[in-house]
């Protein structure tokens, strides 16, 4: 029984000594500690992006899918986003030149109610097999889009307007947009466009040369 106080005291001394050693190590090695924290942050970010990509795969957003693709790019966009419209040509030209590239269009209407209606109409157009054509036409519109313009463009694209309006009422479309929004929230995306290439997020518009370089670097990594 007399040994117990001694054991407790010994334990306290050892614990106190260990704490001092750790504290001194932190003081003497701030760069190492910061590097460890930075690496941990990077790993968490990569895990978050991978979680988002897995969710996007389940949702099955529309896009351009090529048989021998070895890389997939995800673009979050809004039909009233001027910067999104400015990269349309970059996207189309890159897809035409690179036959090993998948490109997924993630509808993310955040700028207006008309943007939301445009996204619903675009997703509904999948039923008639004209999503990609309709998407490009909506993105090519100069200025802000309106509900009237949406249906005007839909008709020019060859969509059956009566059927389109019926398909737009499908609750699965609103659910898909909600899921896209939740994924964007997970990734802290507050604006458009935003691209996911590999395990890195690239916010904002991107030019063709930069996009090709990013793709090249990803394939070589």
Coordinates of N, CA and C in Angstrom, one line a residue, residues 9 25 66 83 89 105 112-113 155 159 176 180 191 198:
X9 N 3.2 9.3 -8.1 CA 4.1 10.5 -8.2 C 5.0 10.3 -9.4
X25 N 9.8 20.3 -28.5 CA 9.9 19.9 -29.9 C 9.1 20.8 -30.8
X66 N -16.6 9.7 -73.9 CA -15.8 9.1 -75.0 C -15.3 7.7 -74.6
X83 N -18.9 34.3 -67.4 CA -17.6 33.6 -67.5 C -17.8 32.1 -67.9
X89 N -16.5 27.8 -75.8 CA -15.7 27.5 -77.0 C -14.4 26.7 -76.6
X105 N -21.3 18.0 -67.4 CA -21.9 19.3 -67.1 C -22.7 19.2 -65.8
X112 N -30.1 33.3 -60.6 CA -31.4 33.8 -60.8 C -32.4 32.7 -60.9
X113 N -33.7 33.0 -60.8 CA -34.8 32.0 -61.0 C -34.8 31.6 -62.5
X155 N -37.1 25.4 -79.0 CA -37.8 25.1 -80.3 C -36.8 25.1 -81.4
X159 N -36.5 20.6 -80.0 CA -37.2 20.0 -78.9 C -38.7 20.2 -79.1
X176 N -32.2 16.3 -58.5 CA -30.8 16.3 -59.1 C -30.1 17.6 -58.9
X180 N -26.8 18.4 -56.7 CA -25.6 19.2 -57.2 C -25.3 20.3 -56.3
X191 N -19.4 30.2 -56.5 CA -19.5 30.9 -57.8 C -19.3 29.9 -58.9
X198 N -9.1 15.8 -62.0 CA -8.4 15.0 -61.1 C -8.9 15.2 -59.7

